[in-house]
Each structure stands twice: as structure tokens, then as C-alpha cells.
CSV table of C-alpha atoms and ligand atoms in Angstrom, one decimal:
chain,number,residue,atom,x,y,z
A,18,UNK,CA,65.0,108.9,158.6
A,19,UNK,CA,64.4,111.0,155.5
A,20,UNK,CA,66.5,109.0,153.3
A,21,UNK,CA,64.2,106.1,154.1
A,22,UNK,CA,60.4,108.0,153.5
A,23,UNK,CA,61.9,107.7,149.8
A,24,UNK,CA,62.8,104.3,149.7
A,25,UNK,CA,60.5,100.4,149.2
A,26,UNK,CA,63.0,98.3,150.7
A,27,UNK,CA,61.4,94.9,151.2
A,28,UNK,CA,58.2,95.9,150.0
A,29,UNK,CA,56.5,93.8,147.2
A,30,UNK,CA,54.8,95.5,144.8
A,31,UNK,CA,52.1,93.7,142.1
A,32,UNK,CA,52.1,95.6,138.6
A,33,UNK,CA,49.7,94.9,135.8
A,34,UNK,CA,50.4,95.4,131.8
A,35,UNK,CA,54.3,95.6,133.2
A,36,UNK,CA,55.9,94.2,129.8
A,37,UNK,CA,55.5,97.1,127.9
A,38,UNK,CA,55.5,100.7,128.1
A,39,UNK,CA,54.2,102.6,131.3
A,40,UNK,CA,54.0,99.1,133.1
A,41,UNK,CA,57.3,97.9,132.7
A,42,UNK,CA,58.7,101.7,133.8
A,43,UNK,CA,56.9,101.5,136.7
A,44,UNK,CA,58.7,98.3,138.0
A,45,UNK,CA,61.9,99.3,137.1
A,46,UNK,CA,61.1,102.4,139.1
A,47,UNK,CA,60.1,100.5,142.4
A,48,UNK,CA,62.9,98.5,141.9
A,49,UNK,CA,65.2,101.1,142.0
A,50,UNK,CA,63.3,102.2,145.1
A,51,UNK,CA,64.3,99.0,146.7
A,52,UNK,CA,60.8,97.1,146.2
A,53,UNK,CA,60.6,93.0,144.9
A,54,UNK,CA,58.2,93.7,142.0
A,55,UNK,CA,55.3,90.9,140.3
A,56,UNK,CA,54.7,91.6,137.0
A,57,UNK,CA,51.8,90.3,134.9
A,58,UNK,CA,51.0,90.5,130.8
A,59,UNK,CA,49.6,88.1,128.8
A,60,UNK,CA,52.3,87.4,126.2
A,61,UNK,CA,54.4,84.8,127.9
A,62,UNK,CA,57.5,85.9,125.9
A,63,UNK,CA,57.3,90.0,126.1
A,64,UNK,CA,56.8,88.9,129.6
A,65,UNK,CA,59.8,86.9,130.2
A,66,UNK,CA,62.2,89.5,128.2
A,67,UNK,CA,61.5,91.9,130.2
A,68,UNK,CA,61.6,90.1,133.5
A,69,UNK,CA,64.8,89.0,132.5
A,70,UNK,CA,65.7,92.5,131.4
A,71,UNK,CA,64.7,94.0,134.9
A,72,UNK,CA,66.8,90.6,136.4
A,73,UNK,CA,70.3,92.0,134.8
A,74,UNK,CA,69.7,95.7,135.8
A,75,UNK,CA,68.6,94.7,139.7
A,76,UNK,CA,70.3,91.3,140.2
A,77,UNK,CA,69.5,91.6,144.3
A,78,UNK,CA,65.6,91.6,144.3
A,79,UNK,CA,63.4,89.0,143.7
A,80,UNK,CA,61.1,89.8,140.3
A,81,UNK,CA,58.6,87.1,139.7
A,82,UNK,CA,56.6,87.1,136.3
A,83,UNK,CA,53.0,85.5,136.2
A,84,UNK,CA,51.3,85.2,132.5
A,85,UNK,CA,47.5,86.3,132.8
A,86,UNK,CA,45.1,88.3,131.6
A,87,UNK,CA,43.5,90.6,134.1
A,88,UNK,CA,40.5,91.3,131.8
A,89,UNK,CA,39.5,87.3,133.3
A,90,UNK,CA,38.0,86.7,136.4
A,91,UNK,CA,39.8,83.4,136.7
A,92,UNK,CA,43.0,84.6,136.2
A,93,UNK,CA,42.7,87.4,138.5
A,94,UNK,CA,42.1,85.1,141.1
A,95,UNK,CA,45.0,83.0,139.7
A,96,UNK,CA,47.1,86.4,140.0
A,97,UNK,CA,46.1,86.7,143.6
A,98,UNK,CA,47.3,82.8,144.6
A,99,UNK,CA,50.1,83.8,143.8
A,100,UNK,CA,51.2,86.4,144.9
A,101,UNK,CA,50.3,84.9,148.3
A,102,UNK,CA,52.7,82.0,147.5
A,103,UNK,CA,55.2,83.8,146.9
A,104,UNK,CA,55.2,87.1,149.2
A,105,UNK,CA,54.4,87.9,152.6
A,106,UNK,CA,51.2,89.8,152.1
A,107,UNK,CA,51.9,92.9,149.4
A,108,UNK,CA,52.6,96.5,150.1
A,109,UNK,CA,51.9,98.1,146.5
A,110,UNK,CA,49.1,97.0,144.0
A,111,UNK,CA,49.7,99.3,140.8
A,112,UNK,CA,46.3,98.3,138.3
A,113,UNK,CA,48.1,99.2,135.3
A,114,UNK,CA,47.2,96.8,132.5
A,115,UNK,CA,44.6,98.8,130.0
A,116,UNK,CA,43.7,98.7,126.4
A,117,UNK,CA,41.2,100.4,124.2
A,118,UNK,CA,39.4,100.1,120.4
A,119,UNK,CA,39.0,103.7,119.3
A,120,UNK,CA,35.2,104.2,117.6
A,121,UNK,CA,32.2,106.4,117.3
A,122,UNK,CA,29.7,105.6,120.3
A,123,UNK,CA,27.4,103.6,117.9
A,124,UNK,CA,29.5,101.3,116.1
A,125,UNK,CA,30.8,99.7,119.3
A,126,UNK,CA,29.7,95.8,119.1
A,127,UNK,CA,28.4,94.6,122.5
A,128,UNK,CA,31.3,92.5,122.9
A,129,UNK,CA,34.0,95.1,122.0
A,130,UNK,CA,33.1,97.8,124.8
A,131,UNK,CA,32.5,95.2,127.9
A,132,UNK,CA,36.2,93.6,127.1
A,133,UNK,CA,37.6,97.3,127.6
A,134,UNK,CA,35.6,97.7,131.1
A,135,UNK,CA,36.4,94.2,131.7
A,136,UNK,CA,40.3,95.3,130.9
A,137,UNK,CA,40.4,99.1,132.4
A,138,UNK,CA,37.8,98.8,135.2
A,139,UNK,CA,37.0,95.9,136.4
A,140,UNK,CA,40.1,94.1,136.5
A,141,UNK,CA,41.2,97.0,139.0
A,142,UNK,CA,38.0,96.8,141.3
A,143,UNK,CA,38.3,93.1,141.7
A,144,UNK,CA,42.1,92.9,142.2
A,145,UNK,CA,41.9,96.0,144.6
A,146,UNK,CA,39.2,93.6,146.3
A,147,UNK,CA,41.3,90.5,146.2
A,148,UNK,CA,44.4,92.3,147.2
A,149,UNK,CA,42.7,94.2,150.3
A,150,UNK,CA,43.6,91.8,152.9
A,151,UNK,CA,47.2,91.0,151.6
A,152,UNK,CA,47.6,95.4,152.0
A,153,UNK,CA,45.7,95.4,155.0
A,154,UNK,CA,47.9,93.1,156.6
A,155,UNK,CA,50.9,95.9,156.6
A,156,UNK,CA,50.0,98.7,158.6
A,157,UNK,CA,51.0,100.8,155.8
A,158,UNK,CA,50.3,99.9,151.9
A,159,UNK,CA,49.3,101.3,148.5
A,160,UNK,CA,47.2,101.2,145.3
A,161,UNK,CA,47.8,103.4,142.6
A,162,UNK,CA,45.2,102.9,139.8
A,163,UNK,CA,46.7,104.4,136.1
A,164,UNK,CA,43.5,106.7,134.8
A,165,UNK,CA,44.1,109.0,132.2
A,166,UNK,CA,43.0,112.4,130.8
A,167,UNK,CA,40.1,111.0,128.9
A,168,UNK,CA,38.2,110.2,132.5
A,169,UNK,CA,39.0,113.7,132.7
A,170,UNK,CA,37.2,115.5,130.1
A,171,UNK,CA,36.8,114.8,126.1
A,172,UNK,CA,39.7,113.3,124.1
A,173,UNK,CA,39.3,111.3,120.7
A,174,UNK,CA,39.9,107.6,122.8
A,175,UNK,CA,36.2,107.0,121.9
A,176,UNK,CA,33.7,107.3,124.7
A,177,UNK,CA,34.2,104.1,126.2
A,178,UNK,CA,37.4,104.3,127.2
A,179,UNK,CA,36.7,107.9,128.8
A,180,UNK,CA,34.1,106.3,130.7
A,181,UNK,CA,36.3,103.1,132.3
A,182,UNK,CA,38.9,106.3,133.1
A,183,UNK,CA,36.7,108.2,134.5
A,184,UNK,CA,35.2,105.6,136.3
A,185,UNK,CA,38.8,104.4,138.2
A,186,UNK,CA,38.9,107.8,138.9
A,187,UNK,CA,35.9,107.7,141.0
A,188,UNK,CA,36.6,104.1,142.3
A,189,UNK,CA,39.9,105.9,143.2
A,190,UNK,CA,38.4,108.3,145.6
A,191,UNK,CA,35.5,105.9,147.3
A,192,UNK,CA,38.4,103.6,148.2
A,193,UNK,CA,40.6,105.9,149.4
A,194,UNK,CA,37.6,106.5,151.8
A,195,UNK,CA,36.9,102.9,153.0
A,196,UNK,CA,40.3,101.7,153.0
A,197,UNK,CA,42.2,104.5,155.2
A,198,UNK,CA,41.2,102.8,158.3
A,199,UNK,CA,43.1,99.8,157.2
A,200,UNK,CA,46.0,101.5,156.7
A,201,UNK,CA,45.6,101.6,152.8
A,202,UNK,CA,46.0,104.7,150.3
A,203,UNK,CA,44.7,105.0,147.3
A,204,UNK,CA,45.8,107.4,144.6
A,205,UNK,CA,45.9,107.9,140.0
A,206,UNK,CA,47.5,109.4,138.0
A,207,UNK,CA,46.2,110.8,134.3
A,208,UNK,CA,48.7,110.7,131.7
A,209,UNK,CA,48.1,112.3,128.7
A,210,UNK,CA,50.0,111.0,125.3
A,211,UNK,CA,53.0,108.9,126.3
A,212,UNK,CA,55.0,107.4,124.7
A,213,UNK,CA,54.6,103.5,123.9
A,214,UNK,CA,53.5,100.8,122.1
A,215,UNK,CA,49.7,101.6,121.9
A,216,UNK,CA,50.3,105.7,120.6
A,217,UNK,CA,53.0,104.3,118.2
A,218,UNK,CA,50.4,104.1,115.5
A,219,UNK,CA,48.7,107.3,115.8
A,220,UNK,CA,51.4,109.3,116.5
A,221,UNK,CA,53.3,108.3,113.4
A,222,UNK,CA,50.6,110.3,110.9
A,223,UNK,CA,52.6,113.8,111.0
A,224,UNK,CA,49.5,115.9,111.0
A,225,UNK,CA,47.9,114.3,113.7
A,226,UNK,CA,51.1,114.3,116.4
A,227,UNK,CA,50.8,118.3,115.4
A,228,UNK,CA,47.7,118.2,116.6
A,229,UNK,CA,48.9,116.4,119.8
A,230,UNK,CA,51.9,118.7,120.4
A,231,UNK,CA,49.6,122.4,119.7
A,232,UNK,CA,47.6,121.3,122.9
A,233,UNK,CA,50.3,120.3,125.2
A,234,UNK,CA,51.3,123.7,126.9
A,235,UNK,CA,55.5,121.8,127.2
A,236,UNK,CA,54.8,120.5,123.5
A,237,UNK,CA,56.2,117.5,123.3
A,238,UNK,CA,55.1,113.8,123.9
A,239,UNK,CA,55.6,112.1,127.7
A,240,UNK,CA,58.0,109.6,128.4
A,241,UNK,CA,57.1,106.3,130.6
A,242,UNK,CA,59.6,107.1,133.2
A,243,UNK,CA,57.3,110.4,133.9
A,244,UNK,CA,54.4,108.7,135.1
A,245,UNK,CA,56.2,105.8,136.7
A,246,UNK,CA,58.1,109.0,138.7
A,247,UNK,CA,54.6,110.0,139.4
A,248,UNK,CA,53.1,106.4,140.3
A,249,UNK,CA,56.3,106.0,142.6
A,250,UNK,CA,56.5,109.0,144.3
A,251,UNK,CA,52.4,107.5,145.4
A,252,UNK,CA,53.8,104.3,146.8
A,253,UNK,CA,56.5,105.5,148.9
A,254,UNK,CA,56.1,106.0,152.4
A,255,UNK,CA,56.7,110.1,151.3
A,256,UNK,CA,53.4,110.3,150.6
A,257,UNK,CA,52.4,108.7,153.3
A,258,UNK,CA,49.2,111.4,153.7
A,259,UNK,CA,48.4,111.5,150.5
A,260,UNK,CA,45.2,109.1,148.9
A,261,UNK,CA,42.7,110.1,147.0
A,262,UNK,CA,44.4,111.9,144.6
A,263,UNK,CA,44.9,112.0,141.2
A,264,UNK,CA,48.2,113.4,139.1
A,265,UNK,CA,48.2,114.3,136.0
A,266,UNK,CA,51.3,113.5,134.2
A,267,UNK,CA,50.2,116.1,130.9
A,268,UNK,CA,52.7,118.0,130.3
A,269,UNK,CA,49.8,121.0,131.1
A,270,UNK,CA,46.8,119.5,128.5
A,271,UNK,CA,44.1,120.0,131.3
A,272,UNK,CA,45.5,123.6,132.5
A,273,UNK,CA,44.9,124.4,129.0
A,274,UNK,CA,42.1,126.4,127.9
A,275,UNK,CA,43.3,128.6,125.1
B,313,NAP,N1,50.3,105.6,126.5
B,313,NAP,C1,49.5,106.6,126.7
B,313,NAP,O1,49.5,107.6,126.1
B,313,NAP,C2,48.5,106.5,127.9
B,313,NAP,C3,47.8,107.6,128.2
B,313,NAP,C4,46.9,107.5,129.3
B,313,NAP,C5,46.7,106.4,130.0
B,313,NAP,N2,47.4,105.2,129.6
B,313,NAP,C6,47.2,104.0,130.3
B,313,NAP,O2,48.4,103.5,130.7
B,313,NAP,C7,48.3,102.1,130.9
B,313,NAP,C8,49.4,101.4,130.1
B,313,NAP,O3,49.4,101.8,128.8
B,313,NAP,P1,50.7,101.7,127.8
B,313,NAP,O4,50.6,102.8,126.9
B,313,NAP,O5,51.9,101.5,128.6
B,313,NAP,O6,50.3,100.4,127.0
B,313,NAP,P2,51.3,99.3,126.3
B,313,NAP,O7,52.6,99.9,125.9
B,313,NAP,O8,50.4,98.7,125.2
B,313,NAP,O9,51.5,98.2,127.4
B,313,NAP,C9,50.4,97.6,127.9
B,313,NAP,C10,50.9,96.5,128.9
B,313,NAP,O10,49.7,95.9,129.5
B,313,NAP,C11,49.7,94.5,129.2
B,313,NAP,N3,48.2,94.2,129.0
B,313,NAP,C12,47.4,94.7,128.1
B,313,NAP,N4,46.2,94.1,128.3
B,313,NAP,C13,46.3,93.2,129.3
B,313,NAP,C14,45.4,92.3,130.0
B,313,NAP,N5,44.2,92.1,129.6
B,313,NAP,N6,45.9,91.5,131.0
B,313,NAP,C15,47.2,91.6,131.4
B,313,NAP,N7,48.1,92.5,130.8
B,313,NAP,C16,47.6,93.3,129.8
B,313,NAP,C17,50.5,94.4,127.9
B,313,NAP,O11,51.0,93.1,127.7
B,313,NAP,P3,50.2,92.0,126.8
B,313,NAP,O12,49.6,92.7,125.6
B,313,NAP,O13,51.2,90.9,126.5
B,313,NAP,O14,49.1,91.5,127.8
B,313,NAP,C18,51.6,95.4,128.2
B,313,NAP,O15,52.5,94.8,129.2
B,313,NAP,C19,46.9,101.7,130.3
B,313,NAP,O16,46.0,101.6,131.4
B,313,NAP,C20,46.5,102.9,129.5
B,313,NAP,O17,45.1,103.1,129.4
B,313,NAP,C21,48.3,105.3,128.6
């Protein structure tokens, strides 16, 4: 009975941005708790490495790729087809895929800053909303929505994406509200710097990763597998009265005063 609040067996489980980075360590970890994952990116080819990747490592389950970009409405809804052709219902909607331009407030073009609400917010309102009755028709399911410190309070991501963050956070909570009745939670986590793809670049310039690393209280950058640990531990029936919630995976930054 224990043994099984900590396992997804025949669960399916639909993760955005899951070719790269934080994405791709959250499906391995649901696979590894027993789920069939769907994982969507837009580069057909990262997309089908890694599919074929996760394939070799957990050669039971069934791990189905789809090619889309979740920052289009039409391909959301393409996302949602399917996943109901191809599962019954879903347990687990994980609204991963994100991306940001880093600029002062003012230099933001009009186009620039509603792609990154299109990519970080509303791609995770609408497919929470498409999704809701494939969860609802388990009597138990699960979104986890990946925030991050800047919805938080002030880091130098630029304001915009702070305010997308900040806003899932919120979208986080109201859901958590109007969805517990049908049988859905809804949790985030915030991770501070991880390490992947998109932090490659900045973290490479020596004083700035010291600059990083002299605000992180355990001083060293995150790993993916921390917040998928985090975004897995959210899905599983072990947190089964948890929603709502937010964890930060910071290795301390918010606890951090001085
Ligand atoms: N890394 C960090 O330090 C950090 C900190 C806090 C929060 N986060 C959040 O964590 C999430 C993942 O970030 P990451 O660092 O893992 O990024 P990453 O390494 O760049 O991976 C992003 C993944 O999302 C996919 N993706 C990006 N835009 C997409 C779109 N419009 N439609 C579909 N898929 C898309 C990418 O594939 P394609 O490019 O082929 O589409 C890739 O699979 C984001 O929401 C990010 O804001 C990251």
C-alpha cells in the first residue's frame, strides 16, 4: 500500500518543452515512477532523440512524441487530439515548455513580450483548460505548472518573464481552488538557476556565475533531476492532499536575506 502512494503505474502523463533540460528530466522521472509519458518540443529531431533516448532506458512503457509549439493556439488544440487518440483520458499535465528574451522594460518590442506570455502563460492556461476533462475523467489526477523564482521576487530575467512566472503562480492557486471538486491538484515549483541549455550562455561568463553562486545559501548551480524530483514527488498519489503549492527548488535563494 505504501509502496504504491509512490508509484504512476499506468498513468499517462503529458509534458511540455520535454526535449531538453528540466523537461526531458521530468519524463524520465515519471517514467521511472511507472507513468507512459507524451512529450512535446518544437524541433522535430531534439524531439525524436530524446524520445528514442527515454525508449532504450524504459523499453516497457509507451512514450509517444508530438512536434508542436505550445506558444500556438492551433497546436495546442492539435496537442490535445492527441493525446485523446492515444490515451485513455490523462492523469498528469506537467506545463513545462518556457522561454524568455532578457531586456530592460522599455526596449521590449510589442511582438517580443506577448510570444513569452504566449510561451510561459498562456500555453499553460489553455492546455490546463483543454486537458480538464481528460483529468477530470480519473478520480484522481495532476497538473504541475514549472514557475520560477522570478514570479517570486526580483531577478535579472527582465520583467516580463517575472510577470508570466508570477502569474502561473497565481493561476496555480485559483485552479487548485476550482478543480479540487473534480478530483484535480494543482501545484509549481520555482527553480532557481539550473542547469541547461538556456543558462548555458550566461553562466559561462566567470564573474557572473560568481554572482549566481554568492546568493545561493548551498552555492552551487541545480541540476534538472532536482526539480523533476520536486515535480514528481507533486504527481504521485503521495501527495495526494497537497495542491496549491508551490516548491522552490533554490538551493535556499528566497530564504536568503543577507
Ligand atoms: N533553467 C533554469 O535555470 C530555469 C529556472 C527557472 C525556471 N525555469 C523554467 O523551466 C522550464 C524549462 O526550462 P529549461 O531550462 O529546461 O529550458 P531548455 O533547456 O531550453 O528546454 C526547453 C524545452 O522546452 C521546449 N520548448 C521551448 N519553447 C517551446 C514551445 N514554444 N513549444 C513547445 N516546446 C517548447 C524546448 O524544445 P524546442 O526548443 O525544440 O521547442 C525544450 O524541449 C521553463 O518554463 C523555464 O522558464 C528554468
Amino acid at each position: 500500500m505504501t509502496a504504491q502512494r509512490w508509484r504512476l503505474d499506468g498513468q499517462t502523463a503529458l509534458i511540455t518543452g520535454a526535449s531538453a533540460g528540466i523537461g526531458l528530466a521530468i519524463a524520465r522521472e515519471l517514467l521511472g515512477f511507472g507513468a507512459d509519458v507524451m512529450i512535446v518540443g518544437r524541433d522535430i529531431d531534439m524531439l525524436e532523440s530524446a524520445r528514442d533516448d527515454l525508449a532504450d532506458e524504459f523499453p516497457a512503457q509507451a512514450i509517444h512524441a508530438l512536434a508542436a509549439d505550445v506558444s500556438d493556439d492551433e497546436d495546442r488544440r492539435e496537442i490535445l487530439d492527441w493525446v485523446e487518440d492515444h490515451a485513455d483520458g490523462l492523469h498528469i499535465l506537467v506545463n513545462n515548455a518556457g522561454g524568455n528574451i532578457t531586456r530592460p522594460a522599455i526596449d521590449y518590442t510589442e511582438d517580443e513580450w506577448r510570444n513569452i506570455f504566449e510561451t510561459n502563460l498562456f500555453s499553460a492556461f489553455e492546455l490546463s483548460r483543454y486537458a480538464h476533462p481528460l483529468l477530470a475523467r480519473h478520480a484522481a489526477s495532476a497538473i504541475v505548472n514549472v514557475g520560477s523564482v522570478s514570479g517570486l521576487t526580483h531577478v535579472r530575467s527582465g520583467a516580463v518573464y517575472g510577470m508570466t512566472k508570477a502569474a502561473m503562480h497565481q493561476m496555480t492557486r485559483n485552479l487548485a481552488v476550482e478543480w479540487a471538486e473534480d478530483g484535480i491538484r494543482v501545484n509549481a515549483v520555482a527553480p532557481w538557476y539550473i542547469r541547461t541549455r538556456r543558462t548555458s550562455g550566461p553562466l559561462a561568463d566567470p564573474y557572473y556565475y560568481e554572482q549566481v553562486i554568492d546568493r545561493t545559501p548551498m552555492r552551487r548551480i541545480g541540476e534538472p533531476e532536482e526539480v523533476a524530483s520536486a515535480v514528481g514527488f507533486l504527481c504521485l498519489p503521495a501527495a495526494s492532499y497537497v495542491t496549491g503549492e508551490c516548491i522552490a527548488v533554490d538551493g535556499g535563494f528566497l530564504r536568503y536575506g543577507f
